[in-house]
CSV table of C-alpha atoms in Angstrom, one decimal:
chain,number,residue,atom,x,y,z
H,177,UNK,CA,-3.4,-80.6,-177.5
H,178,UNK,CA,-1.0,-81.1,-174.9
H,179,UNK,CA,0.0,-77.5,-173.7
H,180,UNK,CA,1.7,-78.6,-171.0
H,181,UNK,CA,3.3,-75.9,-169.0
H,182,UNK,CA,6.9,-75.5,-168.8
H,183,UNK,CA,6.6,-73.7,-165.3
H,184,UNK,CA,7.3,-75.4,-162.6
H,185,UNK,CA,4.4,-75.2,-159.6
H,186,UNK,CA,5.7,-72.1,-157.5
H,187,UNK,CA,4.4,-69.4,-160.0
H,188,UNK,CA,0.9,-70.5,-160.0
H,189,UNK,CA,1.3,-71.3,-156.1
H,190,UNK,CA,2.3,-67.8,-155.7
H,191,UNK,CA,-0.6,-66.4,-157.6
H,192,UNK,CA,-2.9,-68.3,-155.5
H,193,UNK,CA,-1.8,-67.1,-152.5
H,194,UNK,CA,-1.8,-63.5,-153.6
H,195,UNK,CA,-5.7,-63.5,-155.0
H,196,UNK,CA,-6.6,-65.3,-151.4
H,197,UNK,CA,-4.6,-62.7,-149.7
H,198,UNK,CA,-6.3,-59.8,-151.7
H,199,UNK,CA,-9.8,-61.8,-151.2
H,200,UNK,CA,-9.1,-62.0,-147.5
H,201,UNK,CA,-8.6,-58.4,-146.9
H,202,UNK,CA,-11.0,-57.3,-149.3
H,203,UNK,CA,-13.0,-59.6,-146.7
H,204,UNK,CA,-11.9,-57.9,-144.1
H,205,UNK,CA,-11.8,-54.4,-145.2
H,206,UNK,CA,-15.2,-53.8,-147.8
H,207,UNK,CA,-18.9,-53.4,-145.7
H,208,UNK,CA,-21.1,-53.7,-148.8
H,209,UNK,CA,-22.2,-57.2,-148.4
H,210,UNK,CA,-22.1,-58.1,-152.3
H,211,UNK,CA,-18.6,-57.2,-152.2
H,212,UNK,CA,-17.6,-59.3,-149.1
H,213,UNK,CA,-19.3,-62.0,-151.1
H,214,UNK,CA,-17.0,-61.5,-154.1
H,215,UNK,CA,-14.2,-61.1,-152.1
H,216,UNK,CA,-15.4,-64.7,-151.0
H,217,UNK,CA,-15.6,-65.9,-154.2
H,218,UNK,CA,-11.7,-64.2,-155.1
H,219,UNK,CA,-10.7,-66.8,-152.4
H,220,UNK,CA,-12.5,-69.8,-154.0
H,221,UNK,CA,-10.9,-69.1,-157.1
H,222,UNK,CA,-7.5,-68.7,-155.4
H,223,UNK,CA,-8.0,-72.3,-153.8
H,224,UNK,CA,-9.2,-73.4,-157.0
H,225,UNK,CA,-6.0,-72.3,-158.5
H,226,UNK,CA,-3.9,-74.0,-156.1
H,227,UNK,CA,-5.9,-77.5,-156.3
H,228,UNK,CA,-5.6,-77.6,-160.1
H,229,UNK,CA,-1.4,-76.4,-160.4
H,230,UNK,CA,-1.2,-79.6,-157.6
H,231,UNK,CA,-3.3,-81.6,-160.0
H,232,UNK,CA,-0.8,-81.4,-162.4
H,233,UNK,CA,2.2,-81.8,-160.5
H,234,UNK,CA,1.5,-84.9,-159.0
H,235,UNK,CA,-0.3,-86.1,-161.8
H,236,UNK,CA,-3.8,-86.8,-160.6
H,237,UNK,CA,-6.8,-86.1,-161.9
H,238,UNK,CA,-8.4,-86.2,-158.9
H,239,UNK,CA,-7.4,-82.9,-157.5
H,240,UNK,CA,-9.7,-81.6,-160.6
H,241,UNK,CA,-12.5,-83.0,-159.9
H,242,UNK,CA,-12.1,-81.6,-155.9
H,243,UNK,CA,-12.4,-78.1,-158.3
H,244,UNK,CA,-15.5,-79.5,-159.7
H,245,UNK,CA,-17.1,-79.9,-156.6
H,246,UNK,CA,-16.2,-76.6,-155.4
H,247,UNK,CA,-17.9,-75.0,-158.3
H,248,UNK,CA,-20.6,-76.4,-157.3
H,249,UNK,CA,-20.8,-75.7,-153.5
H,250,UNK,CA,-19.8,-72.1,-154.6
H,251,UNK,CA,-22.7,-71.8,-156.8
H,252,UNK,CA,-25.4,-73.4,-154.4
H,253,UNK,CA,-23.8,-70.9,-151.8
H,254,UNK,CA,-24.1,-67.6,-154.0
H,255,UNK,CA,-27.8,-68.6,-154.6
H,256,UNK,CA,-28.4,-68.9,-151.2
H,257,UNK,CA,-26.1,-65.7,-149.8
H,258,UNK,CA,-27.7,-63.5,-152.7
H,259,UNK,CA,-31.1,-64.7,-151.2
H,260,UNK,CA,-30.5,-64.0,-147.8
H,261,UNK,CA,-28.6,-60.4,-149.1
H,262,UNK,CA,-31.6,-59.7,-151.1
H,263,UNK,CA,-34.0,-60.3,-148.3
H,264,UNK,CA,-31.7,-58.3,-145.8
H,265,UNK,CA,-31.3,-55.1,-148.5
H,266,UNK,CA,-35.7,-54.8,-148.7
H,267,UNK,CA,-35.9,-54.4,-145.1
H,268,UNK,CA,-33.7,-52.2,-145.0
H,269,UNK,CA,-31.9,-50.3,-147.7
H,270,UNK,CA,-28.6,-49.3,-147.6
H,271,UNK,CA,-27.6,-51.6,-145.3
H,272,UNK,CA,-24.0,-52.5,-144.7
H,273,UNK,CA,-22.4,-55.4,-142.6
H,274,UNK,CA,-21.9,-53.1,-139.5
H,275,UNK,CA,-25.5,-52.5,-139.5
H,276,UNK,CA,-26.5,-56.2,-139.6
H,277,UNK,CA,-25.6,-57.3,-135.9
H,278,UNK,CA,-28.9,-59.0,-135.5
H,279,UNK,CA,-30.2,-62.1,-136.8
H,280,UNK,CA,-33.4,-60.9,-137.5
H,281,UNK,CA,-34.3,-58.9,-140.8
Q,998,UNK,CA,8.9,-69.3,-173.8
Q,999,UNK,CA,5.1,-69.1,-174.7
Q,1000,UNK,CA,4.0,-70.5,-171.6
Q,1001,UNK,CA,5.8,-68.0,-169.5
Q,1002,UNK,CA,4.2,-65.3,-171.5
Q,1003,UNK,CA,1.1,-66.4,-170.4
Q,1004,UNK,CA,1.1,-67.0,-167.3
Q,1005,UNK,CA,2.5,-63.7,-166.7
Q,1006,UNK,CA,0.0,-61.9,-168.7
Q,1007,UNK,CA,-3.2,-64.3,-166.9
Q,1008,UNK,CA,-1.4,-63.4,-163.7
Q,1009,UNK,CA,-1.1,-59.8,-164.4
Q,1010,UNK,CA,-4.7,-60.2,-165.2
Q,1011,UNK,CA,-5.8,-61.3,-161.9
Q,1012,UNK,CA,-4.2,-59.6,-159.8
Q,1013,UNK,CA,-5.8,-56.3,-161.9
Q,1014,UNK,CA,-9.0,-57.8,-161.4
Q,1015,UNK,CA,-8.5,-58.7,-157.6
Q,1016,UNK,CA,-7.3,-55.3,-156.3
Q,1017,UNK,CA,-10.6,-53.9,-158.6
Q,1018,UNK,CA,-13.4,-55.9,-156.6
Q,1019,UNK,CA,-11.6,-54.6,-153.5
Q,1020,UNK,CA,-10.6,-50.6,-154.4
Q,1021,UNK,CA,-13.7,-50.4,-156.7
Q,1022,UNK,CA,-16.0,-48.2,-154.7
Q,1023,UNK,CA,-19.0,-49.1,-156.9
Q,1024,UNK,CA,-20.2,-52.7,-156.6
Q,1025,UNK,CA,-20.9,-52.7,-160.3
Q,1026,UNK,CA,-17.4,-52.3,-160.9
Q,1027,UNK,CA,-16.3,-54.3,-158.7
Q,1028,UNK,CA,-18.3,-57.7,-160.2
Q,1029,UNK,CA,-16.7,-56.4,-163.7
Q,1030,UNK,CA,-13.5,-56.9,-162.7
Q,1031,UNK,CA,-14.0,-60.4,-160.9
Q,1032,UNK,CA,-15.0,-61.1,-164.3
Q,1033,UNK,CA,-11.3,-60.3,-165.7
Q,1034,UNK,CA,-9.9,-62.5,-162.9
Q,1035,UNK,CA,-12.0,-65.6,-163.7
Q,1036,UNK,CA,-11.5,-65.0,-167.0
Q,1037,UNK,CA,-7.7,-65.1,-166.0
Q,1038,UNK,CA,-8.0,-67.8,-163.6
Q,1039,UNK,CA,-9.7,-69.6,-166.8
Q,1040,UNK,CA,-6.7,-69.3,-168.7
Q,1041,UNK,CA,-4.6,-70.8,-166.0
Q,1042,UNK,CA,-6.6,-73.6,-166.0
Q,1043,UNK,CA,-6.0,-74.3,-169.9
Q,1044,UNK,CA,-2.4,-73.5,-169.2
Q,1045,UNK,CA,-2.3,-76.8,-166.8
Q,1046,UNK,CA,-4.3,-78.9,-169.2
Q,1047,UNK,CA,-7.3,-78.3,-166.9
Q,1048,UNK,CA,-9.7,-77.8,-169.9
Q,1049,UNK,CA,-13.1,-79.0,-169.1
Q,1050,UNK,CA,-12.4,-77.0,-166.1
Q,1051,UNK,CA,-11.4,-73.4,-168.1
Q,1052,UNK,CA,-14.9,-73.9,-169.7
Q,1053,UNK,CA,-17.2,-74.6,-166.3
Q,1054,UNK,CA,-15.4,-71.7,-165.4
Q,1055,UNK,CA,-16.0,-69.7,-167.8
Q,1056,UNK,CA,-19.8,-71.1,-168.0
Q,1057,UNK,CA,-20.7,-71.2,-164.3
Q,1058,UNK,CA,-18.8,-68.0,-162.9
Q,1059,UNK,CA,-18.4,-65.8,-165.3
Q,1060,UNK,CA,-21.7,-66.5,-167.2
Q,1061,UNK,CA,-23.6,-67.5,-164.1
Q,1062,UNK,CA,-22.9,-66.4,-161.1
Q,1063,UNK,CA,-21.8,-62.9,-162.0
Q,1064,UNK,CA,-24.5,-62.3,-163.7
Q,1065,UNK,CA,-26.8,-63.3,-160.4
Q,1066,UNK,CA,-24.8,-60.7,-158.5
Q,1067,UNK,CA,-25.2,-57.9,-160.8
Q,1068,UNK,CA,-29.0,-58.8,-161.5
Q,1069,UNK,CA,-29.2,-58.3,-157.1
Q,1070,UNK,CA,-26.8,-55.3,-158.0
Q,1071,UNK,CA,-29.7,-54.2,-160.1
Q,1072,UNK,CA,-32.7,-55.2,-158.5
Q,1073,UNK,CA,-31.5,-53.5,-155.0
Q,1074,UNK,CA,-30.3,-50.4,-156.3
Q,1075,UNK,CA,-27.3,-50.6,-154.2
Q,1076,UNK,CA,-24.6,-49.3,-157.0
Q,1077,UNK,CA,-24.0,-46.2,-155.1
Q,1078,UNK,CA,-20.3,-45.5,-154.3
Q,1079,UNK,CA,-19.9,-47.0,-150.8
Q,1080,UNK,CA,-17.9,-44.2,-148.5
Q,1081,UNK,CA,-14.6,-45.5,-147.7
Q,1082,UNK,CA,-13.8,-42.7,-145.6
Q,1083,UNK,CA,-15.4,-43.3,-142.7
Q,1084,UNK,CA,-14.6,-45.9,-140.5
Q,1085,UNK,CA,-17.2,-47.1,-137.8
Q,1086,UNK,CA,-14.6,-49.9,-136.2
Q,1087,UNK,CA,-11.6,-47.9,-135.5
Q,1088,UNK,CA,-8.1,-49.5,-136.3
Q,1089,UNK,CA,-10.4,-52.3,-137.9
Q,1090,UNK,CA,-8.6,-51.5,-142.3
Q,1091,UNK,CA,-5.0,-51.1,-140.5
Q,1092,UNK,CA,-5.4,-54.4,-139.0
Q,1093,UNK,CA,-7.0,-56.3,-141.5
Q,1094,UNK,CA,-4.1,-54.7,-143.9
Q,1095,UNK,CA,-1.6,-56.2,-141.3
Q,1096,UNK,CA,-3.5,-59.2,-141.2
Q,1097,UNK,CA,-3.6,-59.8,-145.1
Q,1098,UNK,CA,-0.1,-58.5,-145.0
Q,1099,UNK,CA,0.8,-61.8,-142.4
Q,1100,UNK,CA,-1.2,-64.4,-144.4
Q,1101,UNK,CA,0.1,-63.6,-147.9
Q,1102,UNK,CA,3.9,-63.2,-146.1
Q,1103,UNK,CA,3.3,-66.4,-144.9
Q,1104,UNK,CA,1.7,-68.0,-147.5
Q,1105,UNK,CA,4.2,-67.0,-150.1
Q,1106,UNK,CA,7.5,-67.8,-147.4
Q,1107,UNK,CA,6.5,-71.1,-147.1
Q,1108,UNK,CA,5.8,-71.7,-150.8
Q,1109,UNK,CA,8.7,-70.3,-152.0
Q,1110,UNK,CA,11.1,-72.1,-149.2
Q,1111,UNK,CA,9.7,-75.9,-149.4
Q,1112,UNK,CA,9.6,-78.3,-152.6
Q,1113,UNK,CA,6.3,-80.3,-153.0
Q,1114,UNK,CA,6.8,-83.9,-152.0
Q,1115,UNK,CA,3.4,-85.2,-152.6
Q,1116,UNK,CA,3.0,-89.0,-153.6
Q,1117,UNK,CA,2.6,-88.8,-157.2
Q,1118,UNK,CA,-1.0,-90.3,-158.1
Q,1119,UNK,CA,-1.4,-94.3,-158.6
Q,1120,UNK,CA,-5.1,-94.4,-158.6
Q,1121,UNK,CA,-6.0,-91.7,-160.7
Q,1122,UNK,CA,-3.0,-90.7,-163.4
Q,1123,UNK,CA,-3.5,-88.1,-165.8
Q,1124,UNK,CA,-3.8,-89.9,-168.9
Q,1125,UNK,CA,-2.2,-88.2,-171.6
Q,1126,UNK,CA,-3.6,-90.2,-174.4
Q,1127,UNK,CA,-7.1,-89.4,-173.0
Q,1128,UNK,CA,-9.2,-86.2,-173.3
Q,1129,UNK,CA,-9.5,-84.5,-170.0
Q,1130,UNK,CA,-13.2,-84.6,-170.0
Q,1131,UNK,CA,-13.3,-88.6,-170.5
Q,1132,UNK,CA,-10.6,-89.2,-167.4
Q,1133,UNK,CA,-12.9,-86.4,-165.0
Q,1134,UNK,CA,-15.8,-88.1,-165.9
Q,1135,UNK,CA,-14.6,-91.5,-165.2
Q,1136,UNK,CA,-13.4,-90.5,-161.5
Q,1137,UNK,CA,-16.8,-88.9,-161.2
Q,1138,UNK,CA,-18.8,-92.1,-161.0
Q,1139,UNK,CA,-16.1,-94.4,-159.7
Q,1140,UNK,CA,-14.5,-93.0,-157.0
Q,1141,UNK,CA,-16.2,-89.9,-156.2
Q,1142,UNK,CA,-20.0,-90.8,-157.0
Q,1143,UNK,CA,-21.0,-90.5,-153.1
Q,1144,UNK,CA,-19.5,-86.7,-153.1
Q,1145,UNK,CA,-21.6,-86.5,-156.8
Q,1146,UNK,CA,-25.0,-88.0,-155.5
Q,1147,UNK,CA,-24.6,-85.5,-152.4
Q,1148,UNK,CA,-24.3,-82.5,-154.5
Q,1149,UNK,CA,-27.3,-83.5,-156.5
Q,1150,UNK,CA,-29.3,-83.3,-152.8
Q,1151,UNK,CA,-27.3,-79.8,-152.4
Q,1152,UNK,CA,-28.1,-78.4,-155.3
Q,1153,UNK,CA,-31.9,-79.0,-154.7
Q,1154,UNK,CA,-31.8,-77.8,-151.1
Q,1155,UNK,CA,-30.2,-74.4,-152.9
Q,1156,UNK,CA,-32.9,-74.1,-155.1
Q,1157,UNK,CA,-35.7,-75.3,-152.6
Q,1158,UNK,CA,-33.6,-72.6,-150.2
Q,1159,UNK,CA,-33.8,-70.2,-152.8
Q,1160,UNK,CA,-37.5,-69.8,-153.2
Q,1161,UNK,CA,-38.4,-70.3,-149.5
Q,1162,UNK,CA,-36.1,-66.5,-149.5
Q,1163,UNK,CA,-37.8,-65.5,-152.3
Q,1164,UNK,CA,-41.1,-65.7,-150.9
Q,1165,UNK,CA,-41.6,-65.1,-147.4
Q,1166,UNK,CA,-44.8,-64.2,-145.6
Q,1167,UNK,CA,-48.1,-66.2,-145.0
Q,1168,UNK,CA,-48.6,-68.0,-147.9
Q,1169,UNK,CA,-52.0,-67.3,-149.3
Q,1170,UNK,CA,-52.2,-64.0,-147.9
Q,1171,UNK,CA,-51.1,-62.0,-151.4
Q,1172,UNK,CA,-48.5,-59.8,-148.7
Q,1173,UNK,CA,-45.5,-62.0,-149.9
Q,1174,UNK,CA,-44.8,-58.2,-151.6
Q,1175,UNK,CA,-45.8,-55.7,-149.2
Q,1176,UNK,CA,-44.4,-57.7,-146.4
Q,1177,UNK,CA,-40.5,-57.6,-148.5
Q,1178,UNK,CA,-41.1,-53.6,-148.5
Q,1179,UNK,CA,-41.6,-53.0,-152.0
Q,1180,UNK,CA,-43.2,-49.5,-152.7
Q,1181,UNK,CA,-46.6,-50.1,-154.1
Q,1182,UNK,CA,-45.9,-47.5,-157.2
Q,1183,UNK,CA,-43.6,-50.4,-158.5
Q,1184,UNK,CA,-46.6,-52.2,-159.4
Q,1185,UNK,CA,-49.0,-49.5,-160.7
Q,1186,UNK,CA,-49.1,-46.6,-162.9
Q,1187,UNK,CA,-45.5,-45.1,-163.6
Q,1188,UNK,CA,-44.9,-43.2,-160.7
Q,1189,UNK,CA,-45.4,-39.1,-162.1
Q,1190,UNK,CA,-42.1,-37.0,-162.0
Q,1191,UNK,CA,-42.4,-36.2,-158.3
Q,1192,UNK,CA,-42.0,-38.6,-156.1
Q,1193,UNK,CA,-38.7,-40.2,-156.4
Q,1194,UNK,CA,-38.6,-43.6,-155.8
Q,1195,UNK,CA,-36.4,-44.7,-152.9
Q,1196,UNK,CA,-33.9,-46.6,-154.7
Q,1197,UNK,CA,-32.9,-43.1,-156.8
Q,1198,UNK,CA,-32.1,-41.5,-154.3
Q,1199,UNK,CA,-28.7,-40.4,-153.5
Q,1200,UNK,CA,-26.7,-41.2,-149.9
Q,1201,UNK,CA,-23.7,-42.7,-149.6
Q,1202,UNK,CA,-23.4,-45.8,-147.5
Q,1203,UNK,CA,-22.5,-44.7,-144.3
């Protein structure tokens, strides 16, 4: 059952800092606000990653049940983002995030 | 050997599916390829003995949550291409290139130059003699059943949250769909061969 890795941490490290790199400018770069959200989700998954290969190498549990949690702040947070995007996008169609500079729909 | 093989295929993976959300021009595209890279972070996660967690993953993000964002995909009609070409902020993709470019430098510098000295776990080992499922659920309701009671309440402000979006406008007042701008030929006879509706029609994002 054991699989247990014979790869040290650094790979796996490494990954995560690449898809939270890619996530960030993805971020940065994409205007379609489901994208940007994605892009947010990329990072999560990067920290996730990261919290998981440090669960291992130090031997605690704990640091997988931290991933837990954020699974489940990420999913209250896309039901609410989606809401808010879907609210945004009936106003007005089309909208990207340079056209959203105020708060109001 | 094996596990080297599969890390670099996962990884290979991820990355794919990475760049995709970002160069995908097409939002639809884009949420299939997160797919591949939860699918791959998935398969890290078994690679570390992680297993309960390779399957919420699988369940929640890939099942769940991707699905939600191509069902607002759908619903909004946004899967037009978005134009990349133009560029309202000038200097704003250079920069964030740059930007990305000084994170990941950094992130990967410092990874690759320090060694981990972490304290190794004394409260909660991994267990090898135990499933992974019995040890997370122990240290969910013994040490962490605060952070667990508290995500109960977030999860119902999320949904409470949720509808409150979903249904805006004076309650009562039957305009909860005119007032979200929905054409009224959504609801009535099929609209005749004519009159486009508004989501067909073609323009690029600006």
């Amino acid at each position: 059952m054991m699989l247990a890795s014979t790869l040290g941490p650094t790979p796996y490290l490494v990954l995560g800092a690449v898809l939270f790199t890619v996530g960030a400018v993805g971020l940065l770069v994409r205007r379609n606000p489901l994208v940007m959200f994605m892009c947010i989700e990329l990072m999560l998954n990067a920290t996730n990653l990261t919290f998981v290969t440090f669960a291992r190498q130090l031997d605690d549990v704990g640091g997988q049940v931290i991933v837990f949690f954020v699974l489940v702040v990420a999913a209250a947070e896309v039901v609410i983002g989606l809401g808010i995007i879907v609210g945004i996008l009936r106003r007005r169609p089309g909208a990207t995030a340079d056209d959203l500079r105020l708060m109001k729909g | 050997m094996v596990p080297i093989i599969v890390f670099v295929v996962a990884a290979a993976i991820c990355v794919a599916g990475a760049l995709g959300v970002v160069l995908n021009r097409n939002p639809v595209h884009s949420a299939l390829s997160l797919v591949a890279t939860l699918f791959g972070v998935a398969v890290l996660f078994i690679a570390q003995d992680a297993q309960f967690l390779a399957a919420v993953q699988v369940i929640v993000y890939a099942g769940a949550i991707v699905v939600l964002f191509l069902f607002v995909i759908m619903l909004l009609g946004v899967d037009r291409a978005e134009n990349l070409e133009s560029e309202p902020l000038t200097g704003q993709r250079p920069a964030a290139l740059v930007a990305g470019l000084l994170i990941g430098g950094g992130l990967i510098a410092v990874l690759v130059a320090s060694t981990i000295t972490g304290k190794h776990s004394s409260g909660a080992k991994v267990d090898p003699a135990q499933a992974n499922v019995n040890q997370i659920g122990r240290l969910l309701f013994t040490d962490h059943l605060w952070a667990f009671e508290i995500t109960s309440v977030l999860l119902v402000i999320a949904v409470v949250g949720a509808v409150v979006l979903a249904r805006r406008g004076a309650p009562g007042s039957g305009a909860d769909a005119v007032d979200a701008g929905i054409p009224a030929d959504d609801f009535g006879e099929p609209a005749s061969p004519d009159t486009v509706p508004p989501n067909d029609v073609e323009e690029t994002v600006r």
